[in-house]
Coordinates of C-alpha atoms in Angstrom, one line a residue:
X1 CA -17.1 35.3 -5.3
X2 CA -15.1 32.5 -3.7
X3 CA -13.5 33.6 -0.4
X4 CA -12.1 31.9 2.7
X5 CA -15.6 31.3 4.0
X6 CA -17.6 31.2 0.7
X7 CA -17.5 28.5 -1.9
X8 CA -18.4 29.4 -5.5
X9 CA -17.6 27.0 -8.3
X10 CA -16.9 28.7 -11.6
X11 CA -16.8 27.7 -15.3
X12 CA -13.5 29.4 -15.4
X13 CA -12.0 26.9 -13.0
X14 CA -13.3 23.4 -13.9
X15 CA -10.1 21.5 -13.1
X16 CA -7.0 20.0 -14.7
X17 CA -9.2 17.6 -16.6
X18 CA -12.8 18.3 -17.3
X19 CA -15.3 17.6 -20.0
X20 CA -16.6 20.3 -22.3
X21 CA -20.0 21.9 -21.9
X22 CA -20.2 22.0 -18.1
X23 CA -23.3 24.1 -17.2
X24 CA -23.7 27.1 -15.0
X25 CA -26.6 25.3 -13.3
X26 CA -24.2 22.5 -12.2
X27 CA -21.8 25.1 -10.9
X28 CA -24.6 26.8 -8.9
X29 CA -25.7 23.4 -7.4
X30 CA -22.2 22.4 -6.6
X31 CA -21.5 25.7 -4.9
X32 CA -24.7 25.3 -2.8
X33 CA -24.0 21.9 -1.5
X34 CA -20.3 22.6 -0.9
X35 CA -21.1 25.7 1.1
X36 CA -23.5 23.7 3.2
X37 CA -20.9 21.1 3.8
X38 CA -18.4 23.8 4.7
X39 CA -20.7 25.3 7.3
X40 CA -22.4 22.3 8.7
X41 CA -20.1 19.4 8.7
X42 CA -16.8 18.4 10.3
X43 CA -13.7 17.4 8.3
X44 CA -13.9 13.9 9.9
X45 CA -17.2 12.0 9.9
X46 CA -16.3 9.9 12.9
X47 CA -14.1 9.9 16.0
X48 CA -11.6 7.5 14.2
X49 CA -10.6 10.3 11.8
X50 CA -12.3 9.0 8.7
X51 CA -12.4 11.8 6.2
X52 CA -15.4 13.8 4.9
X53 CA -15.0 13.4 1.1
X54 CA -17.8 15.7 0.0
X55 CA -15.3 18.5 -1.0
X56 CA -13.6 16.0 -3.2
X57 CA -16.6 14.2 -4.7
X58 CA -18.6 17.2 -5.7
X59 CA -15.9 19.1 -7.7
X60 CA -14.9 15.8 -9.4
X61 CA -18.4 14.9 -10.7
X62 CA -18.9 18.6 -11.6
X63 CA -15.7 18.4 -13.7
X64 CA -17.0 15.2 -15.3
X65 CA -20.3 16.8 -16.4
X66 CA -22.7 15.9 -13.6
X67 CA -26.1 17.4 -13.8
X68 CA -27.5 19.5 -10.9
X69 CA -29.7 16.6 -10.0
X70 CA -26.7 14.2 -9.9
X71 CA -24.7 16.6 -7.8
X72 CA -27.6 17.0 -5.3
X73 CA -28.1 13.2 -5.2
X74 CA -24.5 12.5 -4.3
X75 CA -24.5 15.2 -1.6
X76 CA -27.7 13.9 0.0
X77 CA -26.3 10.3 0.0
X78 CA -23.1 11.4 1.8
X79 CA -24.2 14.1 4.1
X80 CA -26.3 11.6 6.2
X81 CA -23.4 10.2 8.1
X82 CA -21.3 13.4 8.6
X83 CA -20.6 14.9 12.0
X84 CA -21.7 18.4 12.7
X85 CA -19.1 21.2 12.7
X86 CA -17.9 22.8 15.9
X87 CA -17.6 26.4 16.8
X88 CA -14.1 27.8 17.0
X89 CA -12.8 29.6 20.1
X90 CA -11.4 33.0 19.3
X91 CA -9.0 33.0 22.2
X92 CA -7.5 29.7 20.9
X93 CA -7.4 31.1 17.4
X94 CA -5.6 34.2 18.7
X95 CA -3.1 32.0 20.6
X96 CA -2.3 30.0 17.5
X97 CA -0.2 33.0 16.3
X98 CA 2.3 31.9 19.0
X99 CA 4.5 29.2 17.4
X100 CA 4.7 27.3 20.6
X101 CA 1.0 27.1 21.0
X102 CA 0.6 26.3 17.3
X103 CA 2.9 23.4 17.6
X104 CA 1.4 22.2 20.9
X105 CA -2.1 21.7 19.5
X106 CA -1.0 19.9 16.3
X107 CA -2.4 16.4 15.8
X108 CA -5.4 17.1 18.1
X109 CA -8.8 16.7 16.3
X110 CA -10.5 18.9 19.0
X111 CA -8.8 22.0 17.6
X112 CA -9.8 21.5 13.9
X113 CA -12.3 24.4 14.0
X114 CA -9.8 26.6 15.6
X115 CA -7.1 25.9 13.0
X116 CA -9.8 26.4 10.3
X117 CA -10.6 29.9 11.6
X118 CA -6.9 30.6 12.0
X119 CA -6.3 29.8 8.3
X120 CA -9.4 31.6 7.1
X121 CA -8.0 34.7 8.9
X122 CA -4.6 34.2 7.2
X123 CA -6.3 33.9 3.8
X124 CA -8.4 37.0 4.5
X125 CA -5.2 38.9 5.4
X126 CA -2.7 37.6 2.8
X127 CA -4.8 36.0 0.1
X128 CA -4.5 32.3 -0.8
X129 CA -1.1 32.7 -2.3
X130 CA 0.4 34.5 0.7
X131 CA -1.3 32.2 3.2
X132 CA -0.1 29.0 1.5
X133 CA 3.4 30.4 1.1
X134 CA 3.6 31.6 4.7
X135 CA 1.8 28.7 6.4
X136 CA 2.9 25.7 4.3
X137 CA 5.9 26.5 2.1
X138 CA 8.0 28.8 4.2
X139 CA 10.4 26.0 5.4
X140 CA 10.3 26.9 9.0
X141 CA 9.3 24.7 11.9
X142 CA 5.6 25.5 11.8
X143 CA 5.3 25.3 8.0
X144 CA 7.2 22.1 7.8
X145 CA 5.0 20.6 10.5
X146 CA 2.0 21.2 8.3
X147 CA 3.7 20.3 5.0
X148 CA 4.7 16.8 6.2
X149 CA 1.2 16.3 7.6
X150 CA -0.2 17.0 4.1
X151 CA 1.1 13.6 3.2
X152 CA -0.5 11.8 6.2
X153 CA -3.8 10.2 6.3
X154 CA -3.2 8.3 3.0
X155 CA -2.7 11.7 1.3
X156 CA -6.1 13.1 2.2
X157 CA -4.9 16.6 3.3
X158 CA -2.9 17.1 0.0
X159 CA -5.9 15.9 -2.0
X160 CA -8.0 18.4 -0.2
X161 CA -5.5 21.2 -0.8
X162 CA -5.3 20.1 -4.5
X163 CA -9.1 20.5 -4.9
X164 CA -8.8 24.0 -3.3
X165 CA -6.0 25.1 -5.6
X166 CA -7.3 23.4 -8.8
X167 CA -10.8 24.8 -8.5
X168 CA -9.7 28.1 -7.0
X169 CA -11.6 27.8 -3.7
X170 CA -10.0 29.5 -0.7
X171 CA -12.4 28.0 1.8
X172 CA -11.3 24.5 0.7
X173 CA -7.7 25.5 1.0
X174 CA -8.4 26.6 4.5
X175 CA -10.0 23.3 5.3
X176 CA -7.0 21.5 3.9
X177 CA -4.5 23.4 6.0
X178 CA -6.6 22.8 9.1
X179 CA -7.1 19.1 8.3
X180 CA -3.4 18.7 8.0
X181 CA -2.9 20.4 11.3
X182 CA -4.9 17.8 13.2
X183 CA -3.3 14.8 11.6
X184 CA -0.4 13.0 13.3
X185 CA 3.1 13.9 12.2
X186 CA 4.7 10.4 12.2
X187 CA 5.3 10.6 8.4
X188 CA 7.5 13.7 8.9
X189 CA 10.8 12.0 9.9
X190 CA 10.7 9.7 6.9
X191 CA 10.1 12.6 4.4
X192 CA 12.6 14.9 6.0
X193 CA 15.3 12.3 6.4
X194 CA 14.8 11.2 2.8
X195 CA 15.2 14.8 1.8
X196 CA 18.5 15.0 3.5
X197 CA 19.7 11.7 2.1
X198 CA 18.6 12.7 -1.4
X199 CA 20.6 15.9 -1.3
X200 CA 23.8 13.9 -0.7
X201 CA 23.2 10.9 -3.0
X202 CA 25.0 10.4 -6.2
X203 CA 22.5 7.7 -7.3
X204 CA 19.5 8.7 -9.5
X205 CA 17.0 6.1 -10.6
X206 CA 13.4 6.2 -12.0
X207 CA 10.5 5.3 -9.8
X208 CA 9.8 2.1 -11.6
X209 CA 13.5 1.0 -11.3
X210 CA 13.2 1.6 -7.5
X211 CA 9.9 -0.3 -7.4
X212 CA 11.7 -3.2 -9.0
X213 CA 14.5 -3.0 -6.5
X214 CA 12.2 -2.9 -3.5
X215 CA 10.3 -6.0 -4.8
X216 CA 13.6 -8.0 -4.8
X217 CA 14.6 -6.9 -1.3
X218 CA 13.0 -9.3 1.2
X219 CA 14.0 -7.3 4.2
X220 CA 12.0 -4.3 3.1
X221 CA 9.2 -6.1 1.1
X222 CA 8.3 -8.2 4.1
X223 CA 8.6 -5.5 6.8
X224 CA 4.9 -4.9 6.9
X225 CA 2.8 -7.6 8.5
X226 CA -0.9 -8.4 7.8
X227 CA -1.9 -7.6 11.4
X228 CA -0.1 -4.2 11.5
X229 CA -2.7 -1.5 12.3
X230 CA -1.0 0.9 9.9
X231 CA 1.3 -0.9 7.5
X232 CA 3.4 2.2 6.7
X233 CA 3.9 3.4 10.3
X234 CA 3.9 0.1 12.1
X235 CA 5.5 -2.0 9.4
X236 CA 7.9 -0.2 7.0
X237 CA 8.9 2.7 9.1
X238 CA 9.1 0.6 12.3
X239 CA 11.0 -2.4 11.0
X240 CA 13.0 -1.1 8.0
X241 CA 13.1 2.8 8.1
X242 CA 16.7 3.1 7.0
X243 CA 16.1 0.8 4.0
X244 CA 13.0 2.8 3.0
X245 CA 15.0 6.1 3.1
X246 CA 17.8 4.5 1.1
X247 CA 15.6 3.5 -1.7
X248 CA 13.3 6.6 -1.7
X249 CA 16.3 9.0 -1.8
X250 CA 17.3 7.6 -5.2
X251 CA 14.5 9.5 -6.8
X252 CA 15.2 13.2 -7.3
X253 CA 13.5 16.0 -9.2
X254 CA 15.5 18.8 -10.9
X255 CA 14.3 22.3 -11.2
X256 CA 14.0 21.9 -14.9
X257 CA 12.2 18.5 -14.7
X258 CA 8.9 19.4 -13.1
X259 CA 6.6 18.4 -16.0
X260 CA 8.4 15.3 -16.9
X261 CA 8.8 14.1 -13.3
X262 CA 5.1 14.8 -12.6
X263 CA 4.2 12.6 -15.5
X264 CA 6.6 10.0 -14.3
X265 CA 5.2 10.0 -10.8
X266 CA 1.7 9.7 -12.2
X267 CA 2.6 6.8 -14.6
X268 CA 4.4 4.9 -11.8
X269 CA 1.5 5.3 -9.4
X270 CA -1.0 4.0 -12.1
X271 CA 1.4 1.2 -12.9
X272 CA 1.6 -0.3 -9.4
X273 CA -2.0 0.5 -8.7
X274 CA -3.6 -0.9 -11.8
X275 CA -1.2 -3.9 -12.0
X276 CA -1.8 -5.0 -8.4
X277 CA -4.2 -7.8 -9.4
X278 CA -4.5 -11.3 -8.0
X279 CA -5.7 -13.7 -10.7
X280 CA -7.9 -15.7 -10.7
X281 CA -9.7 -13.4 -8.3
X282 CA -12.0 -10.6 -9.4
X283 CA -10.4 -7.4 -10.7
X284 CA -10.1 -4.9 -7.9
X285 CA -8.0 -1.8 -7.2
X286 CA -6.2 -1.5 -3.9
X287 CA -7.8 1.1 -1.6
X288 CA -4.5 2.6 -0.5
X289 CA -2.7 2.6 -3.8
X290 CA -5.7 4.2 -5.4
X291 CA -5.1 7.3 -3.3
X292 CA -1.6 7.6 -4.9
X293 CA -3.3 7.8 -8.3
X294 CA -6.2 10.0 -7.2
X295 CA -3.8 12.6 -5.7
X296 CA -1.5 12.6 -8.8
X297 CA -3.7 15.1 -10.8
X298 CA -3.1 17.9 -8.3
X299 CA 0.6 18.0 -8.9
X300 CA 0.0 19.2 -12.4
X301 CA -1.9 22.0 -10.9
X302 CA 0.7 22.8 -8.3
X303 CA 3.5 23.1 -10.8
X304 CA 1.5 25.5 -12.9
X305 CA 1.0 28.1 -10.1
X306 CA 3.3 31.1 -10.7
X307 CA 3.2 32.0 -7.0
X308 CA 4.8 28.7 -5.9
X309 CA 8.6 28.8 -6.3
X310 CA 10.3 26.2 -8.4
X311 CA 12.1 25.0 -5.2
X312 CA 8.8 24.4 -3.5
X313 CA 7.3 22.7 -6.5
X314 CA 10.2 20.3 -6.4
X315 CA 9.7 19.7 -2.7
X316 CA 6.0 19.0 -3.1
X317 CA 6.6 16.6 -5.9
X318 CA 9.5 14.7 -4.3
X319 CA 7.5 14.2 -1.1
X320 CA 4.8 12.7 -3.2
X321 CA 7.1 10.3 -5.0
X322 CA 8.8 9.2 -1.8
X323 CA 5.4 8.6 -0.1
X324 CA 4.2 6.6 -3.1
X325 CA 7.3 4.3 -2.7
X326 CA 6.5 3.8 1.0
X327 CA 2.9 3.1 0.2
X328 CA 3.8 0.6 -2.5
X329 CA 6.2 -1.2 -0.1
X330 CA 3.7 -1.3 2.7
X331 CA 1.3 -3.6 0.8
X332 CA 4.1 -6.2 0.3
X333 CA 5.1 -4.7 -3.1
X334 CA 3.2 -7.0 -5.4
X335 CA 4.5 -7.4 -8.9
X336 CA 2.4 -5.2 -11.2
X337 CA 0.9 -7.5 -13.8
X338 CA 0.7 -5.4 -17.0
X339 CA -0.9 -8.3 -18.9
X340 CA -3.9 -7.8 -16.6
X341 CA -4.3 -4.3 -18.0
X342 CA -3.4 -5.0 -21.6
X343 CA -5.7 -8.0 -22.0
X344 CA -8.5 -6.8 -19.8
X345 CA -12.0 -7.7 -21.1
X346 CA -14.3 -4.8 -20.3
X347 CA -17.9 -5.4 -19.3
X348 CA -18.9 -3.0 -22.1
X349 CA -16.1 -3.3 -24.6
X350 CA -17.5 -0.6 -26.9
X351 CA -17.5 1.9 -24.1
X352 CA -15.6 5.2 -24.7
X353 CA -14.2 7.6 -22.1
X354 CA -17.4 9.6 -22.3
X355 CA -19.5 6.6 -21.5
X356 CA -17.3 5.7 -18.6
X357 CA -17.6 9.2 -17.3
X358 CA -21.4 8.9 -17.4
X359 CA -21.3 5.6 -15.5
X360 CA -19.0 6.9 -12.8
X361 CA -20.9 10.1 -12.4
X362 CA -24.0 8.0 -11.7
X363 CA -22.2 5.5 -9.4
X364 CA -23.2 5.9 -5.8
X365 CA -20.2 6.1 -3.5
X366 CA -18.2 8.7 -1.6
X367 CA -16.3 9.9 -4.7
X368 CA -13.3 7.5 -4.8
X369 CA -14.3 6.0 -8.2
X370 CA -14.9 9.2 -10.0
X371 CA -11.6 10.7 -8.7
X372 CA -9.8 7.6 -10.0
X373 CA -11.4 7.8 -13.4
X374 CA -10.6 11.5 -13.8
X375 CA -7.1 11.0 -12.6
X376 CA -6.6 8.2 -15.2
X377 CA -7.8 10.4 -18.0
X378 CA -5.5 13.2 -16.9
X379 CA -2.6 10.7 -16.6
X380 CA -3.2 9.6 -20.2
X381 CA -2.9 13.2 -21.4
X382 CA 0.3 14.1 -19.5
X383 CA 2.0 10.8 -20.2
X384 CA 1.3 10.7 -23.9
X385 CA 4.5 12.6 -24.9
X386 CA 6.6 10.0 -23.0
X387 CA 5.2 6.9 -24.7
X388 CA 8.6 5.8 -25.9
X389 CA 10.3 6.3 -22.5
X390 CA 10.9 3.0 -20.7
X391 CA 10.3 4.7 -17.4
X392 CA 6.6 5.0 -18.5
X393 CA 5.2 1.5 -18.4
X394 CA 1.6 2.4 -18.8
X395 CA 0.9 3.6 -22.3
X396 CA -1.5 3.6 -25.3
X397 CA -4.8 1.8 -24.9
X398 CA -3.9 0.7 -21.4
X399 CA -5.3 3.9 -20.1
X400 CA -8.8 3.2 -21.4
X401 CA -8.6 -0.4 -20.2
X402 CA -7.7 0.9 -16.8
X403 CA -10.7 3.2 -16.8
X404 CA -12.9 0.2 -17.7
X405 CA -11.3 -1.8 -14.9
X406 CA -12.0 1.0 -12.5
X407 CA -15.7 1.3 -13.2
X408 CA -16.3 -2.4 -13.8
X409 CA -14.6 -3.3 -10.5
X410 CA -16.7 -0.9 -8.3
X411 CA -19.9 -2.1 -10.0
X412 CA -18.9 -5.7 -9.5
X413 CA -19.9 -7.9 -6.5
X414 CA -17.9 -7.7 -3.3
X415 CA -16.2 -4.8 -1.6
X416 CA -15.3 -2.2 -4.2
X417 CA -11.7 -1.9 -3.1
X418 CA -9.2 -4.6 -2.0
X419 CA -7.2 -3.5 1.0
X420 CA -3.5 -4.4 1.0
X421 CA -3.3 -6.1 -2.4
X422 CA 0.1 -7.8 -1.9
X423 CA -1.2 -10.0 0.9
X424 CA -3.0 -13.2 0.0
X425 CA -5.3 -12.6 3.0
X426 CA -6.7 -9.5 1.3
X427 CA -8.2 -11.5 -1.5
X428 CA -9.7 -14.4 0.4
X429 CA -13.2 -12.9 0.4
X430 CA -13.3 -12.2 -3.3
X431 CA -14.7 -14.6 -5.9
X432 CA -12.8 -16.2 -8.8
X433 CA -13.5 -14.7 -12.2
X434 CA -15.7 -16.5 -14.7
X435 CA -13.5 -19.0 -16.6
X436 CA -13.8 -16.9 -19.8
X437 CA -11.8 -14.1 -18.2
X438 CA -8.9 -16.3 -17.0

């Protein structure tokens, strides 16, 4: 049984998108390695706050049909560089019930194990549903401090939470809440100020319309500089915060629009991520944009939970759309080149989705590629009913082409992900394509 301290994958909870015929043996192996990761490894694999992705990678390849041997191989490859976990301090865990202490320790990596134990206790007491509602969605000072941090770290905490909810794993939910607690909160003012502005705006535009507007606004598009350490924090939100809020607040979600707006958010993220190419350079996906796509699948899971109120579903989704807009802007808002997707020439043109799944399940990385491919397949499914809607610019066979682009690009030479695709400097180290692909 899955609990706040025990991970047990189940064939009853294989994810928003999964292949048929997943085996019990793979569930057992996935549970074994995820449990070891939960007990033995820290949420960050170094002191710089780089994230342990094992709890993302293993459920993803499990959902895509990985064998027990493949699951074990991926775990062995990625556990070698993880930091050991730390013991919690029960006096600190007890003190975290005091809101002043809880807020005081936020953003401090040293307290991760204490926050983890605190959230495990909350889940044991109130169940996952009660703990998430009380600790994340209550709309008080402590809950809001965690909620905004869910969107920090290039969306890693909300991705982690998504895996916990999607695969019904309370221990991974506890990890996600604790991970959010030890992230910085600088993204919070942007999200909360946009929320206030959106409540008072009379303007409502689609995400792709806003992307187009941002691209033609030089003050905002040029706000991030190549040498900024963090191009959202030190670029967009330092040099043009009011402009970013103004544009983001134009995207709103109604209580009766959750499914359509989740599909719109997914399509827009795929549009600016897949289209951010730089011909004649190799086809590559932007590392930061890719997280906008990889996290999109979980919002389909969030809006299906009967225990999350419609108001909170709207809030979760709006924060995601607004963060995506800031992320897009922070990489110089490159024009998405749809022709690069439509006319892409795959390395294996005859390859089906199933064959791409097999390739990505065998691909050795930390899980980013398999997450991307699964999110693309899910995006195809939820966007299909909107094929005739002009707000949905990715459609039809473009989805399969994007999956080919994803697996081909990470198997190609050079770094698998380009970083900050709207800057010419980001592409300097990549090769030009063979002439036949130009």
